[in-house]
Short mmCIF file of C-alpha atoms in Angstrom, two decimals:
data_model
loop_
_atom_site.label_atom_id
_atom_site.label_comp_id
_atom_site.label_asym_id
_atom_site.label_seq_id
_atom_site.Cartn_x
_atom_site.Cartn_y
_atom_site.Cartn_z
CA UNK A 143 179.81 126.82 36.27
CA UNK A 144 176.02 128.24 36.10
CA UNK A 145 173.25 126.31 35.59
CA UNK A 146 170.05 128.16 33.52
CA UNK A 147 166.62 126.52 33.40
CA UNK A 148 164.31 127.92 31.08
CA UNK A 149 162.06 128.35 28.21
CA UNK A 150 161.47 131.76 28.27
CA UNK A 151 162.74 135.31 28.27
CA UNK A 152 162.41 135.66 32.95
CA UNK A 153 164.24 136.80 35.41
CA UNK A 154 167.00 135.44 36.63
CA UNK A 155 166.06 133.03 39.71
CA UNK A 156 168.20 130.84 42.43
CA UNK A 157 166.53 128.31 44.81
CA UNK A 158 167.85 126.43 47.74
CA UNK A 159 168.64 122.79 47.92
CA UNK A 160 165.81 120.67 48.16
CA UNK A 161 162.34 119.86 46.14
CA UNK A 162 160.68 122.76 44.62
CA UNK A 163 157.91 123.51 42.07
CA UNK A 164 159.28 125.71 39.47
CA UNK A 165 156.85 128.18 37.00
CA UNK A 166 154.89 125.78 34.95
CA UNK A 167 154.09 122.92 35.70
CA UNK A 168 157.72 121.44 36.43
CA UNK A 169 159.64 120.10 39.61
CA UNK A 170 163.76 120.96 40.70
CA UNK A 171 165.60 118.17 42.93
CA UNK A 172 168.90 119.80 44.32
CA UNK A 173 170.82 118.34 46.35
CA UNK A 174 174.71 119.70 46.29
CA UNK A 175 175.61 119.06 43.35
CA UNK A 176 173.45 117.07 42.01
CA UNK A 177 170.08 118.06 39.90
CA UNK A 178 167.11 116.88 38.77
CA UNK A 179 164.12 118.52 36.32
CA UNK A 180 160.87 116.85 35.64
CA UNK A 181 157.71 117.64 34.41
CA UNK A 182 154.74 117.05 36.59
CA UNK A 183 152.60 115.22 34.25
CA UNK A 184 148.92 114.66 35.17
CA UNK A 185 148.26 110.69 36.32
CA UNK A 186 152.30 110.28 36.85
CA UNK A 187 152.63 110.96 40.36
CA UNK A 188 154.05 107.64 41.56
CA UNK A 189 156.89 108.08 38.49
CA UNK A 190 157.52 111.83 39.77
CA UNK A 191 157.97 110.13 43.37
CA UNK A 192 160.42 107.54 42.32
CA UNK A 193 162.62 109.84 40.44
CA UNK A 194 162.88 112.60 43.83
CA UNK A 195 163.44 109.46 45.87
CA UNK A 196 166.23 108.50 43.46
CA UNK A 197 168.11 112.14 43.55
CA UNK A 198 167.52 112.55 47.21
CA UNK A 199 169.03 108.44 47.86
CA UNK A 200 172.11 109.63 45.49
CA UNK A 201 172.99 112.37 47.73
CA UNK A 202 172.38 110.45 50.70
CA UNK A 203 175.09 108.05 50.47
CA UNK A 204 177.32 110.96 48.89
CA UNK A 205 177.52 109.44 45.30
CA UNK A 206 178.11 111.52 42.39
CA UNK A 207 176.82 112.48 39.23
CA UNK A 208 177.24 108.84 37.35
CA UNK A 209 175.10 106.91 40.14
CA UNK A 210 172.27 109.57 39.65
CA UNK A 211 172.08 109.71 35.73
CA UNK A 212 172.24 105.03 36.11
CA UNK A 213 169.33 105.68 38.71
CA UNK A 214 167.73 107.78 36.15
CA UNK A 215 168.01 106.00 33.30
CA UNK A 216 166.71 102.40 35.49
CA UNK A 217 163.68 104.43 35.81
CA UNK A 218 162.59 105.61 32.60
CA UNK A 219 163.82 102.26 30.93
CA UNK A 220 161.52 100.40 33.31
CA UNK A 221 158.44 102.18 32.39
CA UNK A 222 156.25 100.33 29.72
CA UNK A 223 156.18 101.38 26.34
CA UNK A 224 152.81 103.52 25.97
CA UNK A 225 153.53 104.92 29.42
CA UNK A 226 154.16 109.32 28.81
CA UNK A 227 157.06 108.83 31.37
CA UNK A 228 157.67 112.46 32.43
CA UNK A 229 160.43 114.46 30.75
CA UNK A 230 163.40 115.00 32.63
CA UNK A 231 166.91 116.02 32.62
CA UNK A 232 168.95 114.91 35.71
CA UNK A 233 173.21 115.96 35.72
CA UNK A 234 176.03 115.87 38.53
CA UNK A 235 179.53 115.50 38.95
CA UNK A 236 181.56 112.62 38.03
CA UNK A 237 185.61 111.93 38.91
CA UNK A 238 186.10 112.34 34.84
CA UNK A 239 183.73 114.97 34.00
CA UNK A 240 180.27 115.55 34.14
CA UNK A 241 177.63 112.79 34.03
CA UNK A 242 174.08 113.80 32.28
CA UNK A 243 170.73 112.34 31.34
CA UNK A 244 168.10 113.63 29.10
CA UNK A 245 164.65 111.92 28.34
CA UNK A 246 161.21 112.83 26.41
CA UNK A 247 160.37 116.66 25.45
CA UNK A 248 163.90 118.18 27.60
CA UNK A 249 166.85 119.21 26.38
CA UNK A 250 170.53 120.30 28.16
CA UNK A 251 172.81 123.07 26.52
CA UNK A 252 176.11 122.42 27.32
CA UNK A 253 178.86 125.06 27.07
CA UNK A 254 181.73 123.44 26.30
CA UNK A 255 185.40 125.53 25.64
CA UNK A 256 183.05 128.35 24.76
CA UNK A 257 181.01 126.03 22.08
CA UNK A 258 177.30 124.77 22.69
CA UNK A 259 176.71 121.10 22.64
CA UNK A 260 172.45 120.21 22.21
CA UNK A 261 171.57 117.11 24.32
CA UNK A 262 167.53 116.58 23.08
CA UNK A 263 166.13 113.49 24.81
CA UNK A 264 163.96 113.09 21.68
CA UNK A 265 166.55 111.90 19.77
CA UNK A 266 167.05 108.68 22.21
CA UNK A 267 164.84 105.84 22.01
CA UNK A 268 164.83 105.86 25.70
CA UNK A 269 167.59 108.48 27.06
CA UNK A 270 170.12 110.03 26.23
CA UNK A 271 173.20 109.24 28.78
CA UNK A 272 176.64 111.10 28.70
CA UNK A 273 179.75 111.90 30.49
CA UNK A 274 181.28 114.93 29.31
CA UNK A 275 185.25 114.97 29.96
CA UNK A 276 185.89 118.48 28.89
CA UNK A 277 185.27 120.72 31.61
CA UNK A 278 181.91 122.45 31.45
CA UNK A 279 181.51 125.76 31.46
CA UNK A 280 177.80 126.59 31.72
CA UNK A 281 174.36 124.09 31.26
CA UNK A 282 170.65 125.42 30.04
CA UNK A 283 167.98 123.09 30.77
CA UNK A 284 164.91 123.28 28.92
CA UNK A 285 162.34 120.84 29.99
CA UNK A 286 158.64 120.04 28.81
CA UNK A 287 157.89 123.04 27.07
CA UNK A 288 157.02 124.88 30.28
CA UNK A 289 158.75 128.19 31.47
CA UNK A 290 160.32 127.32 33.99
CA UNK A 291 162.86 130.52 34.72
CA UNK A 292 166.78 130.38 35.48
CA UNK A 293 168.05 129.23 38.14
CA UNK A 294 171.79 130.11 39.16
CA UNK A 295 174.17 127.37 40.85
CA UNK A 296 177.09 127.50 42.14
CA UNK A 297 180.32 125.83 40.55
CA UNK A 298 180.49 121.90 40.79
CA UNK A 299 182.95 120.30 42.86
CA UNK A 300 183.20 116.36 42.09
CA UNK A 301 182.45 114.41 44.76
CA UNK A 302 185.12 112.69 47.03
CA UNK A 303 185.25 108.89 48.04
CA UNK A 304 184.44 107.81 51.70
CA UNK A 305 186.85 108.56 54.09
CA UNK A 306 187.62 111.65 52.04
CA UNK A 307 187.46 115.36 52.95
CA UNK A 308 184.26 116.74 50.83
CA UNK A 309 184.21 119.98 50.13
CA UNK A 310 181.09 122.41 51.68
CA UNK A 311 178.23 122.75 48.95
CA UNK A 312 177.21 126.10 48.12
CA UNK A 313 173.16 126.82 49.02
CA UNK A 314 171.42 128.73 46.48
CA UNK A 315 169.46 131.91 47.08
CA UNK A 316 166.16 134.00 47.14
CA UNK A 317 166.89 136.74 44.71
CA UNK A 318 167.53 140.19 46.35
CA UNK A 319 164.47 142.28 46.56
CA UNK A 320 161.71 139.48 47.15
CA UNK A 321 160.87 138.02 50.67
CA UNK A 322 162.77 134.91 51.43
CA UNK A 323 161.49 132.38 52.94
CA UNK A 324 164.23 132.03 55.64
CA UNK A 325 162.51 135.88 56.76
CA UNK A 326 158.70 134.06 56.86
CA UNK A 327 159.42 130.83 58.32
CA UNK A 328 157.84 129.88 61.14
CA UNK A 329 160.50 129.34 64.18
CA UNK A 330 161.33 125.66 64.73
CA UNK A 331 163.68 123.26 67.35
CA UNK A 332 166.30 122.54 64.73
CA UNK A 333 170.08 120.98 64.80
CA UNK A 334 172.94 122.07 62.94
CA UNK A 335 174.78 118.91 60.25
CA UNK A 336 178.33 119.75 60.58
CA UNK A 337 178.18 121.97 57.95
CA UNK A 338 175.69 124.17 59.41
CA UNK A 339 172.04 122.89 57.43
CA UNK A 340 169.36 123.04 59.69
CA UNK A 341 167.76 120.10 60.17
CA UNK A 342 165.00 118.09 61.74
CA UNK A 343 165.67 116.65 64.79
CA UNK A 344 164.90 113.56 63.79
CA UNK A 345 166.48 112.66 60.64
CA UNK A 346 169.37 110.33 60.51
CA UNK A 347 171.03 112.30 57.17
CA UNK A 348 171.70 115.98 56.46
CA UNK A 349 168.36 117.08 54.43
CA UNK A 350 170.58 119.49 52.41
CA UNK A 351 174.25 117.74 51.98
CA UNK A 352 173.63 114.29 52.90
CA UNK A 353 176.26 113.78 55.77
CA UNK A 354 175.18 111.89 58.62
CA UNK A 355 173.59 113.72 61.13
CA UNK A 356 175.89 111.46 64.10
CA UNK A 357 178.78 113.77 62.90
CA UNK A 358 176.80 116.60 64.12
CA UNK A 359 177.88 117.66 67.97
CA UNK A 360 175.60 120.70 68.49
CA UNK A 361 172.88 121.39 70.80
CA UNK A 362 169.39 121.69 69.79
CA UNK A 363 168.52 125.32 68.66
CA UNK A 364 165.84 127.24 67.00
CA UNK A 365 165.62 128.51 63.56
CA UNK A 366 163.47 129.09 60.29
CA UNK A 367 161.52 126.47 59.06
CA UNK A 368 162.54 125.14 56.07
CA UNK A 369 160.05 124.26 53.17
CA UNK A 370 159.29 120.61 53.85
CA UNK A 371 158.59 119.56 50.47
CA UNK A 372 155.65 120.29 48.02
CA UNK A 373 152.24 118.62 46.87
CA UNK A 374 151.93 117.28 43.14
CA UNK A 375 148.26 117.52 42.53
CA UNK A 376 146.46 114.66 39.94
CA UNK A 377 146.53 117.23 36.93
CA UNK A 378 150.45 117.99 37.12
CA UNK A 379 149.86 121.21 39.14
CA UNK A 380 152.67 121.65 42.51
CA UNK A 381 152.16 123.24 45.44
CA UNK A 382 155.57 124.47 47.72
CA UNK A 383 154.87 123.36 51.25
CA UNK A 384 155.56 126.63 52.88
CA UNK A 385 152.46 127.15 55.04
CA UNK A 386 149.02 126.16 55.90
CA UNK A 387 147.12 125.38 53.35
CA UNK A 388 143.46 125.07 52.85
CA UNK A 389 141.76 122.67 49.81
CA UNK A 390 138.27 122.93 48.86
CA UNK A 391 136.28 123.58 45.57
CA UNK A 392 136.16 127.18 47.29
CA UNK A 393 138.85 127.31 49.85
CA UNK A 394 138.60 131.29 49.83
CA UNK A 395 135.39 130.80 51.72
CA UNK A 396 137.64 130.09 54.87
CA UNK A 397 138.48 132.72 57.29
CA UNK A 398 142.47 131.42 57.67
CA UNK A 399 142.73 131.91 53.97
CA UNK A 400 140.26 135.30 54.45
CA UNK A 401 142.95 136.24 57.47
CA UNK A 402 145.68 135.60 55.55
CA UNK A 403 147.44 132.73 57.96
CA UNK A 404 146.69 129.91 54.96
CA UNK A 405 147.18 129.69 51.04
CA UNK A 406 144.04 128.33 48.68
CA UNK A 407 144.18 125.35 47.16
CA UNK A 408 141.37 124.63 44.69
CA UNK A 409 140.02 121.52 43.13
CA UNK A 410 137.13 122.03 40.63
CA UNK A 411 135.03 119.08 41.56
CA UNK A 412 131.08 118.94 41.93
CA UNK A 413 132.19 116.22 44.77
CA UNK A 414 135.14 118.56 46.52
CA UNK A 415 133.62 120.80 48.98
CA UNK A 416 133.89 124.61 49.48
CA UNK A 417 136.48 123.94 52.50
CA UNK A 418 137.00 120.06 52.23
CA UNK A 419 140.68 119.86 54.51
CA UNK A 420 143.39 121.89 55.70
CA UNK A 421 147.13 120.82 55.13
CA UNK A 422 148.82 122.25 58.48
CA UNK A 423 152.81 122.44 59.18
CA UNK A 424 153.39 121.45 62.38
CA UNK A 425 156.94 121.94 63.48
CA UNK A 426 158.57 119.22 61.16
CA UNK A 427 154.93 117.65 60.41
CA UNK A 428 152.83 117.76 57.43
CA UNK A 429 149.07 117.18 59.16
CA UNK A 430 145.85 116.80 57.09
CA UNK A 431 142.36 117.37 58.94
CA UNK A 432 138.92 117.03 57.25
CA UNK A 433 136.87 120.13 57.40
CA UNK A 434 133.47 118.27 58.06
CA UNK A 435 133.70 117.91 54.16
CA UNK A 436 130.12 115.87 52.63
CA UNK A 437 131.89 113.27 51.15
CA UNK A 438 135.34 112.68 53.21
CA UNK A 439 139.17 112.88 52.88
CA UNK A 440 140.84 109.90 52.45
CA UNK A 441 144.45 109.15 52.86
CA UNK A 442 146.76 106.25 51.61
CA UNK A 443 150.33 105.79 52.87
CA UNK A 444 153.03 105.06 50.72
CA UNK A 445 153.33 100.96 50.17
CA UNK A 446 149.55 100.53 51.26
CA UNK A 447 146.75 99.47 49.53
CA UNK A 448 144.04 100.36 51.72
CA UNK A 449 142.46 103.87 52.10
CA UNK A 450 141.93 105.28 55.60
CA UNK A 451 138.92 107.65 55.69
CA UNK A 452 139.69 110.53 58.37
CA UNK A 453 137.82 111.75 61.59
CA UNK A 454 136.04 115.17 60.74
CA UNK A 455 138.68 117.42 62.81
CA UNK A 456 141.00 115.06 63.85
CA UNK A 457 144.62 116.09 62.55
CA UNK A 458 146.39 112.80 60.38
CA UNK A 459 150.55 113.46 60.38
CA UNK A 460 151.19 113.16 56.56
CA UNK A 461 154.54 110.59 56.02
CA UNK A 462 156.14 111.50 52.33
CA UNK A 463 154.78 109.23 49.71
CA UNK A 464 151.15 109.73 50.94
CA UNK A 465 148.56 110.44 48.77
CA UNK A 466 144.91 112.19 49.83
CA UNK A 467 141.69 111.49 48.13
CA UNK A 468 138.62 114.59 47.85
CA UNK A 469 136.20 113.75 45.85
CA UNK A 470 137.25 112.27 42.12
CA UNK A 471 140.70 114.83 42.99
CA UNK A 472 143.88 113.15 44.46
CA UNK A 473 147.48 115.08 45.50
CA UNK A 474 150.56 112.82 46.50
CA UNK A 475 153.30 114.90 49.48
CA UNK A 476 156.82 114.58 48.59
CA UNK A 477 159.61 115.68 50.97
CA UNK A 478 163.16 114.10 51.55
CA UNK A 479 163.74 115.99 55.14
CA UNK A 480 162.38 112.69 56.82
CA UNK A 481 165.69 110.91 55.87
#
């Protein structure tokens, strides 16, 4: 079965399992063979959170497509009324078919025994939730209005019950003739899941596949550095947490970013200044240091209420679910490598 996300007439486009920002402003959850699209609408961070939290939980404990799409569905029917809850489209596996939810401005095309079947979450008061028994031959997602490109996966394999053999998932790809970012990564102490996903050290579950990392019997090794997860800035925009990055109302003006060895980030705010903070990968870490900025970075961690105002120059470890303050901007980090 393929899966194509899109609006548009792109290229053809595969990703690896994980969180990704896609073209537009738009966010992929794969993990397996399960996946999730959302828009990343401005003000609806803590919504976007919940629903990567839900895919990544799903896969976790090795459930399949029915336990996602009832996750899903919790979510948006828990929202309030006049809140723009983002528009999604979330499908995976089931013992009987193929389990699917569609909400808001998204849509799935289903191939079906060579026919199309039109899932429009505007036509739900809420969602829309299905199992489809027939087999399934090919989806299209389009989601939000926003291009957001194809992206080829490979075919679904229903997920077994515990105690079960489960069958490898397949890891998407870079396309051919672009640099990867296996070939950029930095080189990081890593351990093999026993299906061969690199991993943090420290993670209890299989970033990529779920399993528990106690069924894993290799040796520490070193290998490229995964992306650990992106940043969903206050006006819907993501950022792929590849490398170093560098935020400021003119974050050019740095020399990392002039050297090349960081990526701009910038917020257009009179209160934001030219090089306000620097998001660094360390290893496994996400780190967030102040830049001497005029009016401070501030950070609050996921379940707090209270913002913690950081040491000019002193690097902060970011934990996913954080969200940083500069000036009237805010981003939120999201990864799912920490579990």
């Amino acid at each position: 079965m393929s899966t194509v996300l899109e609006n548009g007439p792109q290229p053809a486009a595969t990703v690896p399992d994980g969180v990704h920002p896609l073209r537009g402003n738009a966010v992929l959850a794969r993990y397996g063979d399960l996946t999730l699209v959302c828009e990343a609408v401005p003000g609806r961070q803590h919504r976007i959170g919940a629903l990567l939290d839900a895919v990544a939980e799903v896969a976790a404990g090795e459930a399949g497509g029915r336990r996602l799409s009832h996750q899903v569905a919790g979510l948006v029917s828990s929202a309030g009324p006049d809140e723009d809850f983002p528009a999604l489209c979330a499908f995976g596996p089931t013992r009987d078919g193929m389990a699917v939810v569609v909400h808001g401005g998204a849509e799935l095309i289903v191939t079906v025994n060579g026919e199309q079947v039109h899932l429009d979450g505007r036509d739900a008061v809420t969602v829309l939730d299905r199992v489809i028994t027939d087999p399934v031959e090919a989806v299209q997602a389009v989601v939000g209005g926003t291009d957001l490109g194809p992206v080829e996966e490979a075919p679904s394999v229903p997920r077994e019950a515990p105690g079960e053999a489960t069958p490898e998932p397949a890891d998407g790809a870079i396309p051919t003739g672009e640099t990867t970012a296996e070939e950029t990564a930095t080189r990081v102490p890593g351990v093999q899941c026993a299906r061969n996903h690199f991993n943090d050290p420290a993670v209890s579950y299989c970033s990529v596949c779920g399993i528990s990392m106690a069924q894993s019997r290799r040796a520490p090794d070193w290998g490229p550095r995964p992306q650990l997860g992106v940043l969903v800035l206050d006006d819907g925009t993501t950022v792929p947490l590849l490398r170093d990055l560098v935020i400021g109302r003119m974050p050019e003006a740095d020399d990392a970013v002039a050297a090349g060895e960081a990526e701009p980030v910038t917020l257009a705010d009179p209160l934001v200044s030219r090089r306000h903070a620097r998001i660094a990968l360390r290893e496994w870490q996400v780190v967030v240091t102040d830049l001497g900025s005029a009016n401070g970075t501030f950070v609050l961690a996921r379940d707090s209420a209270t913002w913690t105002r950081l040491e000019p120059g002193a690097e902060t470890v970011l934990e996913p679910g954080s969200t940083v303050a500069a000036g009237m901007r805010q981003f939120h980090y999201y990864s799912h490598r920490h579990r």
